[in-house]
Coordinates of C-alpha atoms and ligand atoms in Angstrom, one line a residue:
M1 CA 78.4 67.1 -126.2
K2 CA 75.6 68.3 -124.2
S3 CA 75.1 67.9 -120.5
K4 CA 72.3 68.5 -118.1
R5 CA 71.8 68.3 -114.4
L6 CA 68.3 68.6 -113.0
L7 CA 66.7 68.0 -109.7
G8 CA 65.2 64.6 -109.6
L9 CA 62.1 65.6 -107.8
L10 CA 60.1 68.8 -107.9
L11 CA 58.2 70.2 -105.0
L12 CA 54.8 71.4 -105.8
P13 CA 54.2 75.1 -105.0
A14 CA 51.9 74.0 -102.1
A15 CA 54.7 72.1 -100.5
A16 CA 57.2 74.9 -100.1
S17 CA 57.9 78.3 -101.4
L18 CA 61.3 79.5 -102.5
C19 CA 62.7 81.9 -100.0
L20 CA 66.5 82.2 -100.1
A21 CA 67.1 84.1 -96.9
G22 CA 65.2 83.0 -93.8
C23 CA 61.7 84.4 -94.0
G24 CA 58.7 84.4 -91.8
G25 CA 55.3 82.9 -92.3
S26 CA 52.5 85.2 -93.4
S27 CA 49.9 84.8 -90.7
E28 CA 50.2 85.2 -86.9
T29 CA 48.3 82.0 -86.2
A30 CA 50.2 79.7 -88.7
A31 CA 53.5 78.2 -87.7
R32 CA 56.3 80.3 -88.8
E33 CA 58.0 79.1 -92.0
Y34 CA 61.7 79.5 -92.6
S35 CA 63.5 78.4 -95.8
K36 CA 67.1 78.3 -96.7
G37 CA 68.8 77.6 -100.1
I38 CA 72.2 76.0 -100.0
F39 CA 74.6 74.9 -102.7
A40 CA 76.6 72.0 -101.4
M41 CA 77.6 68.4 -102.3
G42 CA 77.5 69.4 -105.9
T43 CA 73.8 70.2 -105.8
Y44 CA 71.2 72.8 -104.8
M45 CA 69.4 72.1 -101.5
E46 CA 66.3 73.8 -100.1
L47 CA 65.4 73.3 -96.5
T48 CA 62.1 74.5 -95.1
A49 CA 61.1 74.2 -91.5
Y50 CA 58.2 75.4 -89.4
G51 CA 58.1 76.6 -85.8
E52 CA 59.8 79.1 -83.5
Q53 CA 63.2 77.4 -83.4
A54 CA 63.2 76.7 -87.2
E55 CA 65.5 79.6 -88.1
S56 CA 68.4 78.5 -85.7
V57 CA 67.9 74.8 -86.6
L58 CA 68.2 75.7 -90.3
D59 CA 71.5 77.6 -89.6
E60 CA 72.9 74.6 -87.7
A61 CA 71.7 72.3 -90.5
E62 CA 73.7 74.3 -93.0
N63 CA 76.8 74.0 -90.8
R64 CA 76.4 70.3 -90.6
I65 CA 75.9 69.9 -94.3
R66 CA 79.1 71.8 -94.9
E67 CA 81.0 69.6 -92.4
W68 CA 79.7 66.4 -94.1
E69 CA 80.6 67.8 -97.5
A70 CA 84.1 68.5 -96.2
L71 CA 84.4 64.9 -95.0
W72 CA 82.9 63.1 -98.0
S73 CA 84.0 65.1 -101.1
T74 CA 86.0 63.1 -103.6
T75 CA 87.7 66.3 -104.9
D76 CA 88.5 68.3 -101.8
E77 CA 92.1 67.4 -100.8
D78 CA 91.3 67.8 -97.1
S79 CA 88.4 65.3 -97.1
E80 CA 88.5 61.9 -95.4
I81 CA 87.4 60.3 -98.7
Y82 CA 90.2 62.1 -100.6
A83 CA 92.7 60.9 -98.0
A84 CA 91.4 57.3 -98.4
N85 CA 91.5 57.5 -102.2
H86 CA 95.2 58.7 -102.1
S87 CA 96.4 56.4 -99.3
Q88 CA 98.3 53.9 -101.4
G89 CA 97.4 51.0 -99.2
R90 CA 97.8 52.8 -95.9
T91 CA 95.1 52.9 -93.2
V92 CA 93.3 56.2 -93.0
P93 CA 91.4 57.2 -89.8
L94 CA 87.6 58.0 -90.2
S95 CA 85.2 60.2 -88.3
S96 CA 82.2 58.4 -86.8
E97 CA 79.9 59.9 -89.5
T98 CA 82.1 58.7 -92.4
E99 CA 82.6 55.3 -90.8
E100 CA 78.9 54.8 -90.3
L101 CA 78.1 55.9 -93.9
L102 CA 80.8 53.7 -95.4
Q103 CA 79.7 50.7 -93.3
F104 CA 76.2 51.3 -94.4
A105 CA 77.2 51.6 -98.1
L106 CA 79.2 48.3 -97.8
K107 CA 76.2 46.6 -96.2
M108 CA 73.9 47.7 -99.0
A109 CA 76.5 46.7 -101.5
R110 CA 76.5 43.1 -100.1
Q111 CA 72.7 43.1 -99.8
T112 CA 72.2 44.3 -103.4
G113 CA 74.7 41.8 -104.8
G114 CA 77.0 44.7 -105.8
A115 CA 74.4 46.7 -107.8
L116 CA 75.5 49.4 -105.4
D117 CA 79.3 49.6 -105.2
P118 CA 81.0 52.5 -103.4
T119 CA 84.3 51.6 -105.1
I120 CA 83.0 52.5 -108.6
Y121 CA 84.7 55.9 -108.5
P122 CA 87.6 55.2 -111.0
L123 CA 85.0 54.5 -113.6
V124 CA 82.7 57.5 -112.7
N125 CA 85.9 59.5 -113.1
A126 CA 86.9 57.9 -116.4
W127 CA 83.6 58.7 -118.0
G128 CA 84.1 62.4 -117.1
F129 CA 81.3 62.7 -114.6
I130 CA 83.6 64.4 -112.0
S131 CA 85.4 66.8 -114.3
Q132 CA 82.4 67.2 -116.7
E133 CA 84.9 66.5 -119.5
Y134 CA 82.7 63.7 -120.8
R135 CA 84.2 60.8 -122.8
V136 CA 83.6 57.2 -123.7
P137 CA 86.5 55.1 -122.3
S138 CA 87.8 52.2 -124.4
Q139 CA 86.7 48.7 -123.4
R140 CA 90.3 48.0 -122.5
E141 CA 90.4 51.0 -120.1
I142 CA 87.1 50.0 -118.6
G143 CA 88.5 46.5 -118.0
E144 CA 91.6 47.8 -116.3
L145 CA 89.6 50.2 -114.1
L146 CA 87.1 47.5 -113.1
A147 CA 90.0 45.4 -111.8
L148 CA 90.5 48.2 -109.2
T149 CA 86.9 48.0 -108.0
G150 CA 85.2 45.6 -105.6
Y151 CA 83.5 46.5 -102.3
E152 CA 84.5 43.2 -100.8
K153 CA 88.1 44.4 -100.7
V154 CA 87.4 47.5 -98.5
K155 CA 88.5 47.0 -94.9
V156 CA 86.9 49.1 -92.1
E157 CA 88.2 48.4 -88.6
N158 CA 89.4 50.3 -85.6
H159 CA 87.8 53.5 -87.0
G160 CA 89.9 53.4 -90.0
V161 CA 89.7 52.3 -93.7
T162 CA 92.2 50.4 -95.7
L163 CA 91.9 50.2 -99.5
P164 CA 94.0 48.1 -101.9
E165 CA 96.3 50.4 -103.9
G166 CA 94.4 52.1 -106.8
M167 CA 91.0 51.6 -105.2
Q168 CA 88.9 54.7 -104.7
L169 CA 85.6 55.4 -102.8
D170 CA 82.6 57.4 -103.9
L171 CA 79.8 57.9 -101.4
G172 CA 77.8 60.0 -103.9
A173 CA 75.0 57.4 -104.2
V174 CA 74.2 57.4 -100.4
G175 CA 75.6 60.7 -98.9
K176 CA 72.7 63.0 -99.6
G177 CA 70.2 60.5 -98.3
Y178 CA 72.2 59.9 -95.1
A179 CA 72.6 63.7 -94.6
G180 CA 68.8 64.1 -94.9
E181 CA 68.2 61.3 -92.4
L182 CA 70.7 62.8 -89.9
L183 CA 69.1 66.2 -90.3
A184 CA 65.6 64.9 -89.8
D185 CA 66.7 63.2 -86.5
Y186 CA 68.3 66.5 -85.4
F187 CA 65.2 68.5 -86.3
K188 CA 63.0 66.2 -84.3
E189 CA 65.4 66.4 -81.3
E190 CA 65.0 70.2 -81.4
G191 CA 61.3 69.9 -81.3
I192 CA 60.5 70.6 -85.0
S193 CA 57.5 68.6 -86.0
S194 CA 57.2 69.9 -89.6
A195 CA 60.0 70.3 -92.1
L196 CA 60.7 69.4 -95.7
L197 CA 64.3 69.0 -96.8
N198 CA 65.0 68.9 -100.5
I199 CA 68.6 67.8 -100.8
G200 CA 69.3 68.0 -104.5
G201 CA 66.1 66.1 -105.3
N202 CA 66.3 63.7 -102.4
I203 CA 63.2 64.6 -100.3
Q204 CA 63.3 64.0 -96.6
M205 CA 60.2 64.9 -94.7
V206 CA 59.9 65.6 -91.0
G207 CA 56.4 64.9 -89.8
S208 CA 53.6 66.3 -91.8
R209 CA 52.7 69.8 -93.1
P210 CA 52.1 72.3 -90.3
D211 CA 48.4 71.9 -90.7
G212 CA 48.7 68.2 -90.1
T213 CA 48.0 67.1 -93.7
K214 CA 50.4 65.0 -95.7
W215 CA 53.2 66.5 -97.9
R216 CA 52.5 66.4 -101.6
I217 CA 55.7 65.4 -103.5
G218 CA 55.9 65.8 -107.3
I219 CA 57.7 62.9 -108.9
R220 CA 59.8 64.1 -111.8
N221 CA 58.9 63.1 -115.3
P222 CA 62.0 61.3 -116.6
F223 CA 61.2 62.2 -120.2
G224 CA 60.6 65.9 -119.9
E225 CA 59.9 68.9 -117.6
G226 CA 57.7 68.8 -114.6
S227 CA 56.3 65.9 -112.6
F228 CA 54.1 63.0 -113.9
G229 CA 52.4 62.4 -110.6
V230 CA 52.1 63.3 -106.9
L231 CA 52.8 61.2 -103.9
E232 CA 51.2 62.0 -100.6
S233 CA 53.3 61.0 -97.6
E234 CA 54.6 62.1 -94.2
D235 CA 57.7 61.5 -92.2
T236 CA 59.4 59.5 -94.9
A237 CA 62.2 60.0 -97.5
V238 CA 61.5 60.0 -101.3
V239 CA 64.5 59.6 -103.5
T240 CA 64.7 59.3 -107.3
S241 CA 67.6 58.1 -109.4
G242 CA 67.3 58.6 -113.1
G243 CA 69.3 58.7 -116.3
Y244 CA 68.1 62.2 -117.0
E245 CA 69.8 63.6 -113.9
R246 CA 73.3 63.8 -115.3
Y247 CA 74.2 62.6 -118.7
F248 CA 75.9 63.4 -122.0
T249 CA 75.3 62.4 -125.6
D250 CA 77.9 61.4 -128.2
E251 CA 78.1 62.2 -131.9
D252 CA 75.8 59.3 -132.7
G253 CA 73.2 60.4 -130.3
T254 CA 73.8 57.7 -127.7
V255 CA 73.1 58.8 -124.2
Y256 CA 75.4 58.0 -121.3
W257 CA 74.3 58.7 -117.8
H258 CA 76.0 58.8 -114.4
I259 CA 74.7 55.7 -112.8
L260 CA 77.0 52.8 -113.7
D261 CA 76.5 49.1 -113.7
P262 CA 79.4 47.8 -111.5
D263 CA 79.4 44.6 -113.6
T264 CA 80.1 46.3 -116.9
G265 CA 81.6 49.7 -115.9
R266 CA 79.2 51.3 -118.3
P267 CA 76.0 53.3 -117.7
A268 CA 73.4 50.9 -116.3
Q269 CA 71.0 49.7 -119.1
S270 CA 68.3 48.1 -117.1
G271 CA 65.4 49.3 -119.1
L272 CA 64.4 51.9 -116.4
A273 CA 64.2 55.6 -116.9
S274 CA 63.9 56.3 -113.2
A275 CA 63.5 54.6 -109.9
T276 CA 61.9 56.3 -106.9
I277 CA 62.2 54.8 -103.5
I278 CA 59.9 55.7 -100.5
A279 CA 61.3 54.6 -97.1
D280 CA 61.4 55.6 -93.5
S281 CA 65.2 55.8 -93.7
G282 CA 66.7 58.4 -96.0
R283 CA 70.0 56.5 -96.4
M284 CA 68.1 53.4 -97.3
A285 CA 66.0 55.3 -99.9
D286 CA 69.1 56.8 -101.5
A287 CA 71.1 53.6 -101.6
L288 CA 68.1 51.7 -103.1
S289 CA 67.2 54.3 -105.7
T290 CA 70.7 53.8 -107.2
S291 CA 70.6 50.0 -106.8
I292 CA 67.2 49.4 -108.2
F293 CA 68.0 51.7 -111.1
V294 CA 70.9 49.3 -111.8
M295 CA 68.8 46.2 -111.2
G296 CA 65.8 47.1 -113.4
L297 CA 62.2 46.1 -113.1
E298 CA 62.4 42.3 -112.6
E299 CA 65.4 42.1 -110.3
G300 CA 64.2 45.2 -108.5
S301 CA 60.8 43.7 -107.9
E302 CA 62.4 40.5 -106.6
Y303 CA 64.6 42.5 -104.2
W304 CA 61.5 44.4 -103.0
K305 CA 59.6 41.1 -102.4
N306 CA 62.5 39.7 -100.4
H307 CA 63.5 42.8 -98.4
G308 CA 60.3 44.9 -98.0
E309 CA 60.6 47.9 -95.7
F310 CA 60.3 50.3 -98.6
D311 CA 58.0 51.2 -101.5
M312 CA 59.1 52.0 -105.0
L313 CA 57.8 53.7 -108.2
L314 CA 59.5 52.7 -111.4
V315 CA 59.3 54.2 -114.9
T316 CA 60.5 52.1 -117.7
Q317 CA 62.3 53.4 -120.8
D318 CA 59.0 52.6 -122.7
G319 CA 57.1 54.9 -120.3
E320 CA 55.3 52.2 -118.3
I321 CA 54.7 52.9 -114.6
Y322 CA 55.1 50.3 -111.9
L323 CA 54.5 50.9 -108.2
T324 CA 54.5 48.7 -105.1
E325 CA 51.2 48.0 -103.4
G326 CA 52.1 50.2 -100.3
I327 CA 51.7 53.4 -102.3
E328 CA 48.9 52.3 -104.6
D329 CA 46.5 54.7 -102.8
S330 CA 48.8 57.6 -102.2
F331 CA 50.2 58.2 -105.7
T332 CA 48.1 60.1 -108.3
L333 CA 49.0 60.7 -111.9
E334 CA 49.0 64.3 -113.2
D335 CA 46.1 65.0 -115.7
A336 CA 48.5 65.0 -118.6
F337 CA 49.5 61.4 -117.8
S338 CA 46.1 60.1 -116.6
D339 CA 45.8 57.8 -119.6
R340 CA 48.8 55.8 -118.5
E341 CA 48.2 52.4 -117.0
M342 CA 49.8 51.8 -113.6
H343 CA 51.0 48.3 -112.8
V344 CA 50.9 47.4 -109.2
I345 CA 53.7 45.1 -107.9
R346 CA 52.3 42.9 -105.1
K347 CA 54.0 40.6 -102.7
Ligands
LIG1 P1 72.3 61.5 -107.6 O1 73.4 61.7 -106.7 O2 72.4 62.1 -109.0 O3 71.0 62.0 -107.0 P2 72.4 58.7 -107.1 O4 72.0 58.7 -105.7 O5 71.8 57.6 -107.9 O6 72.0 60.0 -107.9 O7 73.9 58.6 -107.1 C1 74.6 58.6 -108.3 C2 76.1 58.8 -108.1 O8 76.7 57.7 -107.4 C3 76.9 59.0 -109.3 O9 77.1 60.3 -109.6 C4 78.3 58.3 -109.0 O10 79.1 59.2 -108.3 C5 77.9 57.2 -108.0 N1 77.5 56.0 -108.7 C6 77.2 55.7 -109.9 N2 76.9 54.4 -110.1 C7 77.0 53.8 -108.9 C8 76.8 52.5 -108.4 N3 76.4 51.5 -109.2 N4 77.0 52.3 -107.1 C9 77.4 53.3 -106.3 N5 77.6 54.5 -106.7 C10 77.4 54.8 -108.0
LIG2 MG1 71.1 57.1 -104.5

């Protein structure tokens, strides 16, 4: 079996340069650039910020990321999520960050009709996406594990969470976007007006580029290397969920990926190869990238029409590209894809 994990979004060289230790900008007049590479939350992150305080702000950002990882990890025995997942029906106290993230995930679960379900963990585990010992569970096993899921059964009150016995939480579909959003708020409080946070392919922008122009974000080609187009934006989050991010292939060549349909307990087969969400809120973008990937083009378009407050760019398994009207003028196909027709979704 073969497995692969790639960043969902690629930054164009113009957007940021790789610089593992903190490093300064090249010219005296330009804002100083600092970058930091971090491996956390099971993924590679690259944070770039501009300005005098950028270096200390990036150091503090790393501290916070490590603290959140220690709270939300499903495998670290000291994490709050681990404690909840092994609580056998007892109430487990939550920090304010975890409580807010869990409340948000539950709200999005309700709003998406369960396309997002933070209680899907027993299935994610059964398919081997945690241990990377991939396997196809039997229909019977899937049925038994599905009986343990259901976001409606999670109780959050008095700063604690109570789960029915056997239920397990997974905030993996929203945690990185929430972290990006919290960091962007922190950077702005510290007076940083330009930063680009690549949190394992979740892009969180702070303001615009130091020269005032928009960031240029490459959107990953779900069928191969590189990006198929570029989105120009500022002060938003751009998050992609795709089947190519983490998957395995069985002996017959069937591909199984890490985003599951909570209705079936199997990899979501919605006809989409990737779903990219552009939103002011990083947590919203992350929650919706996973949800819309599960919903597919039709249901996802309906959701967008009813909820607005975000834009999206969908690539179908057939290679067709759909984008919402709000980003019609800010997305450009790469030359190699310029013959593709883009379908605009309008309200
Ligand atoms: P990634 O974390 O790879 O960038 P996502 O944000 O789409 O991508 O999150 C996928 C992760 O969320 C999976 O690895 C799994 O842990 C969890 N997950 C899978 N399917 C769902 C779902 N329908 N609802 C909530 N979480 C899910
Ligand atoms: Mg997500």
